[in-house]
PDB file of C-alpha atoms in Angstrom:
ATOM      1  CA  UNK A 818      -3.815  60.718  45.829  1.00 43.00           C
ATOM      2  CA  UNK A 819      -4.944  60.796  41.869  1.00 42.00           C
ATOM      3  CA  UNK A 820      -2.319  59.849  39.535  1.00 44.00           C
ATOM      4  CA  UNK A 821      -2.637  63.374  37.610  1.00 42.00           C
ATOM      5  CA  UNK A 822      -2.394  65.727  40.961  1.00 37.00           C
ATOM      6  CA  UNK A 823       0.945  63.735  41.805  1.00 43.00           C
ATOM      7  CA  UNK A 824       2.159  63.747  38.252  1.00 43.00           C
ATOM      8  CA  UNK A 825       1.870  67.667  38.300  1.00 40.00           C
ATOM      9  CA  UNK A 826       3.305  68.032  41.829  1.00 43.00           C
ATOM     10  CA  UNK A 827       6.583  66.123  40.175  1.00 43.00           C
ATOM     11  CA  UNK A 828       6.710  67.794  37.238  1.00 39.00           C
ATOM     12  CA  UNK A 829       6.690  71.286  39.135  1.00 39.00           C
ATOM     13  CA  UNK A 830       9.466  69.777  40.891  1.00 41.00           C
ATOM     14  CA  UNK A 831      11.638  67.973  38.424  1.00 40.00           C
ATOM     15  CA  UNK A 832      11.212  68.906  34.843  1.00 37.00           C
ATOM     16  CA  UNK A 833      11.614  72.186  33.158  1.00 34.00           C
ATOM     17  CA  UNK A 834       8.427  74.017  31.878  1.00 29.00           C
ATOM     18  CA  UNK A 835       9.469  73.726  28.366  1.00 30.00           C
ATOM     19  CA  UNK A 836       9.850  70.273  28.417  1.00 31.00           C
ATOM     20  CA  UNK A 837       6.067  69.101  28.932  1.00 32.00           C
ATOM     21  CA  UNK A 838       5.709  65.181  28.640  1.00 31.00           C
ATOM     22  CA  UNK A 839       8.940  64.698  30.902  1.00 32.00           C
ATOM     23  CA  UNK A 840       7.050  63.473  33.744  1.00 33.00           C
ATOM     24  CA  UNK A 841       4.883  60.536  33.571  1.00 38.00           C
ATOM     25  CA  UNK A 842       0.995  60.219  33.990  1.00 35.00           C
ATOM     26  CA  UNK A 843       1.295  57.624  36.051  1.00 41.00           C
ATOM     27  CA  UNK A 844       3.676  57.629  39.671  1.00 76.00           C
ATOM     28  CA  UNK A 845       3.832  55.920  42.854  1.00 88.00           C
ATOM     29  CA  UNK A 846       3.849  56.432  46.660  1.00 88.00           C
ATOM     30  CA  UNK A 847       5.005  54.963  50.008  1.00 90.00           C
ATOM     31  CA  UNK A 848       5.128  56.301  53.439  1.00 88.00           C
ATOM     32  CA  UNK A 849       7.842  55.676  55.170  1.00 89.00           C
ATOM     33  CA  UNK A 850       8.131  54.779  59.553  1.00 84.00           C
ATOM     34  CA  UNK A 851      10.117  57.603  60.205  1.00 83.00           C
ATOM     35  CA  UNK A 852       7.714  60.058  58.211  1.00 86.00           C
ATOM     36  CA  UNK A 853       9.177  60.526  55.171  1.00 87.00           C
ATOM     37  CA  UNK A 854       7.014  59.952  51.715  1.00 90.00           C
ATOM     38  CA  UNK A 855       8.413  58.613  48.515  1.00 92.00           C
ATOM     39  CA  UNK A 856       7.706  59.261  45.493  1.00 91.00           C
ATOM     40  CA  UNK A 857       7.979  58.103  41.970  1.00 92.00           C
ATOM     41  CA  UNK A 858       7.156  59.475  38.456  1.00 89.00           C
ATOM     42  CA  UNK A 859       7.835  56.071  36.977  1.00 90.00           C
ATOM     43  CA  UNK A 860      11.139  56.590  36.228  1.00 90.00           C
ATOM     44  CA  UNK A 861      12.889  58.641  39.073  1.00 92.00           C
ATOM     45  CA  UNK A 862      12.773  58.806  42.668  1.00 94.00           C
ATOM     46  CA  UNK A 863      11.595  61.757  44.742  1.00 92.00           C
ATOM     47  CA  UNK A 864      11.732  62.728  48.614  1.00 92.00           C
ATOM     48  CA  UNK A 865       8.725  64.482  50.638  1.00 87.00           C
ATOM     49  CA  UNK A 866      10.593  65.105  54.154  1.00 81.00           C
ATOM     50  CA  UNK A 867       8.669  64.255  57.169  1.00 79.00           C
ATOM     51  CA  UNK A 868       6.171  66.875  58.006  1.00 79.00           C
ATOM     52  CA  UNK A 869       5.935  68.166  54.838  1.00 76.00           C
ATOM     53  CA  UNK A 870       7.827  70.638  52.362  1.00 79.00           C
ATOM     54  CA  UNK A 871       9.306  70.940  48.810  1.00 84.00           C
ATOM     55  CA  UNK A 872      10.362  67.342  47.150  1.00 85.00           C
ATOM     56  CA  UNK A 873      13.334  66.840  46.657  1.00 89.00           C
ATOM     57  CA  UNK A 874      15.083  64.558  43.209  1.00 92.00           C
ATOM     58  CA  UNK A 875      17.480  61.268  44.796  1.00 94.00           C
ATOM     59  CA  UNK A 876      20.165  60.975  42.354  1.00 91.00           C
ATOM     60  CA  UNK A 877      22.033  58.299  43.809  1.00 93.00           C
ATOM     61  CA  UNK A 878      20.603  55.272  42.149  1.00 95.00           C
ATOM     62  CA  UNK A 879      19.090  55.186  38.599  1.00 93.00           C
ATOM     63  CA  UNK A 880      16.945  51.794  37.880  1.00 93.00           C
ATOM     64  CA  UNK A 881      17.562  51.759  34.411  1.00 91.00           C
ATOM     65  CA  UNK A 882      13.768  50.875  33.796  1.00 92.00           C
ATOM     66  CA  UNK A 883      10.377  51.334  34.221  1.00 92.00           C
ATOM     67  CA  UNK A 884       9.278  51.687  38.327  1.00 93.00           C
ATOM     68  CA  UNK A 885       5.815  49.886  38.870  1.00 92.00           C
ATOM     69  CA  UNK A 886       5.374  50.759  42.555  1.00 93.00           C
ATOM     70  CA  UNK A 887       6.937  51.909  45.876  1.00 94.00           C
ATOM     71  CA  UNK A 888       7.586  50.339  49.229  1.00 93.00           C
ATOM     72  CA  UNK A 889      10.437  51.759  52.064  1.00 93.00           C
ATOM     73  CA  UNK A 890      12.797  50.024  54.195  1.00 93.00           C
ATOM     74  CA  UNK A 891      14.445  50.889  57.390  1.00 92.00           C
ATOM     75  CA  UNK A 892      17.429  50.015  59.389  1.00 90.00           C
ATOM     76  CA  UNK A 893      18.315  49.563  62.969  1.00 86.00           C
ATOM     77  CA  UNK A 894      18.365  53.372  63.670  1.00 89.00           C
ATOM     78  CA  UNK A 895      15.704  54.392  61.715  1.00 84.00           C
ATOM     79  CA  UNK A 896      16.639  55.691  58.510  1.00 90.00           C
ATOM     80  CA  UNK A 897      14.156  54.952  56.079  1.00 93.00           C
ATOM     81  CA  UNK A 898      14.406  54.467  52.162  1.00 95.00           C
ATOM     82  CA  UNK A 899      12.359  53.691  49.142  1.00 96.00           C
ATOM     83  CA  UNK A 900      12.254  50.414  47.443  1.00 96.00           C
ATOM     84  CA  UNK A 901      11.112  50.039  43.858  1.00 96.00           C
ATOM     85  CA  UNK A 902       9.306  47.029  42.064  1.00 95.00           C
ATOM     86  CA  UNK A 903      11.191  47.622  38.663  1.00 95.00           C
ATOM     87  CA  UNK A 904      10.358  46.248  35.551  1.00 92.00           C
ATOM     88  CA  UNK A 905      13.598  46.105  33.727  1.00 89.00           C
ATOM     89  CA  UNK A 906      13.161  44.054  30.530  1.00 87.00           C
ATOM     90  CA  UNK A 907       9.366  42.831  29.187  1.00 83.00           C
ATOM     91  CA  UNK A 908      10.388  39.295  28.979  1.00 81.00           C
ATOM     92  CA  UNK A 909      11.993  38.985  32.519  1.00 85.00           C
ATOM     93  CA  UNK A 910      10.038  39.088  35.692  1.00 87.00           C
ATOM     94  CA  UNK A 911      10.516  42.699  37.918  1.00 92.00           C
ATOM     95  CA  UNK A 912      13.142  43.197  40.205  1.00 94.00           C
ATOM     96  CA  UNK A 913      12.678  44.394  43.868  1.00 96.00           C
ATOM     97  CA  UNK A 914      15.228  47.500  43.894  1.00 97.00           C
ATOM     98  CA  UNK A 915      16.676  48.497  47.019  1.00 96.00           C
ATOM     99  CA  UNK A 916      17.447  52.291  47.131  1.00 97.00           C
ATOM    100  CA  UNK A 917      20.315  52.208  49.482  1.00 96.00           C
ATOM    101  CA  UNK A 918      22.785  49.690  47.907  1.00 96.00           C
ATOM    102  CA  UNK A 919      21.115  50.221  44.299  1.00 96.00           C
ATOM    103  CA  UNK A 920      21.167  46.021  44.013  1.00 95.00           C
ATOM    104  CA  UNK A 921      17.974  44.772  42.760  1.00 95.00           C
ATOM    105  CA  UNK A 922      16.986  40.624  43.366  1.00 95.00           C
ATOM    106  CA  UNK A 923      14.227  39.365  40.969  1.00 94.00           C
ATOM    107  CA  UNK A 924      11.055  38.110  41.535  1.00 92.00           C
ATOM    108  CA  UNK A 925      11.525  34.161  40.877  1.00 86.00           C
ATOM    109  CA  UNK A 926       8.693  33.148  38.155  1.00 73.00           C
ATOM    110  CA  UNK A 927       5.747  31.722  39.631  1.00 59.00           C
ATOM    111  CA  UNK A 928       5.353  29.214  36.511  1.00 48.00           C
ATOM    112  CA  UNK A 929       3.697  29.550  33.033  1.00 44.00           C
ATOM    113  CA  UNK A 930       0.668  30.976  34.067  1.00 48.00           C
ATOM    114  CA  UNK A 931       1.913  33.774  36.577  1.00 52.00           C
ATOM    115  CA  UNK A 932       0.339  37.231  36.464  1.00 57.00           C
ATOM    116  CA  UNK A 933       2.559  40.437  35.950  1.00 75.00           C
ATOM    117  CA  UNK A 934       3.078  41.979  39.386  1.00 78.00           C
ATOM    118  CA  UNK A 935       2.050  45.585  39.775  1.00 87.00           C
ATOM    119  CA  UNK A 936       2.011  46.579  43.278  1.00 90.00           C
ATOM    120  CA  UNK A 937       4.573  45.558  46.387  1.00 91.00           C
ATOM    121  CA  UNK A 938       4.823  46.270  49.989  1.00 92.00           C
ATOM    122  CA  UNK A 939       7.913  45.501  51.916  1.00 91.00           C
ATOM    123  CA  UNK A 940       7.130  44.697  55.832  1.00 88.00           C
ATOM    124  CA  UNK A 941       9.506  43.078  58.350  1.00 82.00           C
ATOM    125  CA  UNK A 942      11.443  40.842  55.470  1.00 84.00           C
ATOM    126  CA  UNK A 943       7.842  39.609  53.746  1.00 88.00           C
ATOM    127  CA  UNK A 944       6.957  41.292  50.127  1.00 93.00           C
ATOM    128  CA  UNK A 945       3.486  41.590  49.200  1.00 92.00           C
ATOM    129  CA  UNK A 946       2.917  41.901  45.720  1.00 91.00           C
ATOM    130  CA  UNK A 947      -0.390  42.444  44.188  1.00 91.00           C
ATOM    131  CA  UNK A 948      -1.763  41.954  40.059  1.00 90.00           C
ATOM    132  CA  UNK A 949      -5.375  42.921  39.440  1.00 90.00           C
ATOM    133  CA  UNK A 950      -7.396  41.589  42.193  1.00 90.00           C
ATOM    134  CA  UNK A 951      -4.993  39.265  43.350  1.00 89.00           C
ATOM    135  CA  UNK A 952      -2.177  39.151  45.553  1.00 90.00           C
ATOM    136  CA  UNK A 953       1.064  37.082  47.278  1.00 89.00           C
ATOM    137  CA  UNK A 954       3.222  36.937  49.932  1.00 90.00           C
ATOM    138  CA  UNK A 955       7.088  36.378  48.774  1.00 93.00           C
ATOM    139  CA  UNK A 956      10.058  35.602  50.855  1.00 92.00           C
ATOM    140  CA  UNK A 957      13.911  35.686  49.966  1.00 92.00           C
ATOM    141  CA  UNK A 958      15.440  32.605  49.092  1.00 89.00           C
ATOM    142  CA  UNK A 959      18.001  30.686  50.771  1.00 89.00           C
ATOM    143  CA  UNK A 960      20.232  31.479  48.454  1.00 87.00           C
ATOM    144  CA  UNK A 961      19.473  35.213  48.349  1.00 86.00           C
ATOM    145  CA  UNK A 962      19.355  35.755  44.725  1.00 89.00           C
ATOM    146  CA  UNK A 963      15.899  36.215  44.601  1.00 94.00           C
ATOM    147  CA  UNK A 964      12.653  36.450  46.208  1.00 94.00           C
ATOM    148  CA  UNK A 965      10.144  33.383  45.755  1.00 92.00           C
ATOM    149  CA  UNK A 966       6.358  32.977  46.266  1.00 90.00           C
ATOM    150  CA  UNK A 967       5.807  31.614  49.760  1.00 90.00           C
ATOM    151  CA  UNK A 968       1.741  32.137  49.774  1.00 88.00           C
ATOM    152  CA  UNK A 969      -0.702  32.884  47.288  1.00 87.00           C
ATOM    153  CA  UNK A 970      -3.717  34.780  48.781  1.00 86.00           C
ATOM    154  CA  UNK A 971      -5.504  34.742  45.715  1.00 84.00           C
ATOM    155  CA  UNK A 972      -8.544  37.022  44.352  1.00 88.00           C
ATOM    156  CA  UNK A 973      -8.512  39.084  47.689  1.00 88.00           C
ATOM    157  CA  UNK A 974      -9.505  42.140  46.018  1.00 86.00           C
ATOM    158  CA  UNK A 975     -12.862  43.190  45.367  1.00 86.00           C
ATOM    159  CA  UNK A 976     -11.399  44.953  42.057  1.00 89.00           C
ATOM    160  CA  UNK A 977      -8.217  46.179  40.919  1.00 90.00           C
ATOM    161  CA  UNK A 978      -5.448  47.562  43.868  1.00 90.00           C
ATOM    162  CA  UNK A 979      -3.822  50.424  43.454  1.00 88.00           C
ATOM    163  CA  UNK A 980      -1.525  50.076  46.143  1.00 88.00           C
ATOM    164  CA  UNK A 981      -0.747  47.487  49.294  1.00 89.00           C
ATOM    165  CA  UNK A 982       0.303  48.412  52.677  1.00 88.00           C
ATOM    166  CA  UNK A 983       0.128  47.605  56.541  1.00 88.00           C
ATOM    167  CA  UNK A 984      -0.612  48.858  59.667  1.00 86.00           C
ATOM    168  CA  UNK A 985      -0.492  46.277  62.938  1.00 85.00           C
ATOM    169  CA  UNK A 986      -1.661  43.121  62.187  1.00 89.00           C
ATOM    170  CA  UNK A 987      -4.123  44.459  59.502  1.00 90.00           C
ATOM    171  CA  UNK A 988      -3.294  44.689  55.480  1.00 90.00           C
ATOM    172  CA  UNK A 989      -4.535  47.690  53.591  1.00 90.00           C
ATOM    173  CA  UNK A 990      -6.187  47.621  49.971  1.00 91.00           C
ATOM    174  CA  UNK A 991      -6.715  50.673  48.141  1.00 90.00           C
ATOM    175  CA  UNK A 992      -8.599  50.753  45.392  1.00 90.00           C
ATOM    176  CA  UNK A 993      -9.601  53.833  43.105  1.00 87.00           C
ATOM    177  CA  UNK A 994     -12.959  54.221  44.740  1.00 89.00           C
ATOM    178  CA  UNK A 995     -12.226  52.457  48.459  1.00 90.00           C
ATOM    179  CA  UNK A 996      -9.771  51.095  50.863  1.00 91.00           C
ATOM    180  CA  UNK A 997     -10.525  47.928  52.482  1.00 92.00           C
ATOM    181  CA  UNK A 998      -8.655  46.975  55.528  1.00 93.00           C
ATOM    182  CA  UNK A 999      -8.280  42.606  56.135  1.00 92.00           C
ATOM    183  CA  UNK A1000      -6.467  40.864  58.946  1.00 92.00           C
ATOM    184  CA  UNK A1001      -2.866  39.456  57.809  1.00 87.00           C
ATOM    185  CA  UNK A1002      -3.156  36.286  59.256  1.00 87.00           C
ATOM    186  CA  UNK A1003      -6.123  35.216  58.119  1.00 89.00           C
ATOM    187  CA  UNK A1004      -7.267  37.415  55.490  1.00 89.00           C
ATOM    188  CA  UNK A1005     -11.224  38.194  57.023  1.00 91.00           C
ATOM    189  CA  UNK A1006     -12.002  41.933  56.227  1.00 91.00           C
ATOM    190  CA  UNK A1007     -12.013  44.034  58.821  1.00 92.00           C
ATOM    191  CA  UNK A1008     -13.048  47.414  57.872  1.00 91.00           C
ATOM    192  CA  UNK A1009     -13.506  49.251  55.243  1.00 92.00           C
ATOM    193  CA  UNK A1010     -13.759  52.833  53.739  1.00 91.00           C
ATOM    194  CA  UNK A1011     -15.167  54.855  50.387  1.00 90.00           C
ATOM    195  CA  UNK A1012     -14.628  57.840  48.261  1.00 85.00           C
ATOM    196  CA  UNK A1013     -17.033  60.404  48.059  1.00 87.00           C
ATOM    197  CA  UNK A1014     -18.792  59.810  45.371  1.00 84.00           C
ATOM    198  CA  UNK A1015     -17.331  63.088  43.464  1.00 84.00           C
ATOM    199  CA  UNK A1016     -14.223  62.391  44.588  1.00 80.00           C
ATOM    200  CA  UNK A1017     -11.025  61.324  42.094  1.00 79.00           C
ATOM    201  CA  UNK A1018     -10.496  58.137  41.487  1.00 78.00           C
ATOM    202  CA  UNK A1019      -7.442  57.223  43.722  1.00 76.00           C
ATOM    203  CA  UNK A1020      -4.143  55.874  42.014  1.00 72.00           C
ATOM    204  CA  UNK A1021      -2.834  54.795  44.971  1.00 71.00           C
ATOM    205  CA  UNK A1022      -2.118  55.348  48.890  1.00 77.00           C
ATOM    206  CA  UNK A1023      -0.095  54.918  52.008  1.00 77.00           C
ATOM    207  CA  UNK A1024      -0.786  54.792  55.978  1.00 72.00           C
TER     208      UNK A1024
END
C-alpha cells in the first residue's frame, strides 16, 4: 500500500469531512494469522475484518503518543491483535504496546550511538525492529520490564524498510520500490520482487 491511499481510506472511516488534517499522512499495517489487518493512522488503531469489509475504530486502548509501526499477536485460540511500536516521549526510547492489556515495555537503549527504531515485527516471542537499512532482533528480559537487543543484523537492507515481516523460515523486507525476501537464520537473500516501474512508491506491507 502507499501511505496517501491508506491515509484516505482512514480518514473516510474515522474523521469527519469538515475536519480535513485529522488523519495523518503517514499510517501503518500488519496482517494478522487469523486474517484480520490492522491499521494505524499514527495515532489510532483501526480493524479490517478478515476477508475484507468496512474498518472499523478500536477504542479500547489509547497510546498516548505517536505509533511508528504495527505488528499482531495471537493467543492460544487464535485471537489476534495489533501491537504498536510507540514513541511516547522524544528523549526516551519507544515502547512495544500491546493492544490487549494496553501495557507497553520499552525498548532497553542499545548505548550512545543507537539508531531510532522505526519498524517492528513481533513473531513467536522475538521483535524485529528495523532503522534505515538496518535491523535487530530483541528479546524480553529476564526481568520482563523491557525488551533488550539480543542480535544486531546490521545494514541488511539494500535501502530504507518500510516495513518487516515473516513467513516460514524466511524474513520479508519491503521497501518503497521492492520486497526482498532473506532466510532468518542466516540472513542469505532468497528472493526477491519489484514495483512496476509506474507504480507508487510503497509505504509499507504485510504477508
Amino acid at each position: 500500500w502507499s501511505s496517501d491511499v491508506c491515509s484516505s481510506d482512514l480518514a473516510a472511516t474515522a474523521a469527519p469531512a469538515t475536519a480535513p488534517g485529522a488523519v495523518a499522512a503517514a499510517c501503518a499495517i500488519a496482517c494478522a494469522a487469523d486474517g484480520q489487518i490492522f491499521l494505524s493512522d499514527g495515532l489510532r488503531f483501526f480493524q479490517l475484518p478478515a476477508g475484507g469489509g468496512t474498518l472499523v475504530p478500536m477504542r479500547s486502548c489509547h497510546p498516548n503518543g505517536s505509533i511508528l509501526d504495527l505488528g499482531t499477536n495471537c493467543d492460544g485460540s487464535g485471537t489476534c491483535w495489533p501491537v504498536a511500536l510507540v514513541q511516547q516521549h522524544l528523549a526516551l526510547p519507544p515502547i512495544v504496546l500491546e493492544y490487549r492489556s494496553c501495557v507497553g515495555l520499552p525498548l532497553l537503549p542499545r548505548g550512545p550511538e543507537e539508531h531510532r527504531p522505526q519498524r517492528m515485527h513481533l513473531r513467536s516471542g522475538q521483535l524485529y525492529i528495523a532503522s534505515g537499512k538496518e535491523a535487530m532482533q530483541f528479546q524480553r528480559e529476564p526481568s520482563g520490564q523491557g525488551w533488550q537487543p539480543e542480535w544486531l543484523f546490521g545494514a541488511v537492507g539494500r535501502q530504507a524498510i518500510t516495513s518487516l515481516d515473516s513467513a516460514a523460515e524466511n524474513i520479508l523486507l519491503f521497501y518503497s520500490d521492492s520486497i526482498e525476501v532473506r532466510n532468518m537464520a542466516t540472513l542469505q537473500k532468497t528472493g526477491a520482487w519489484s514495483l512496476p516501474s509506474d507504480a507508487t512508491p510503497a509505504a509499507g506491507g504485510c504477508a
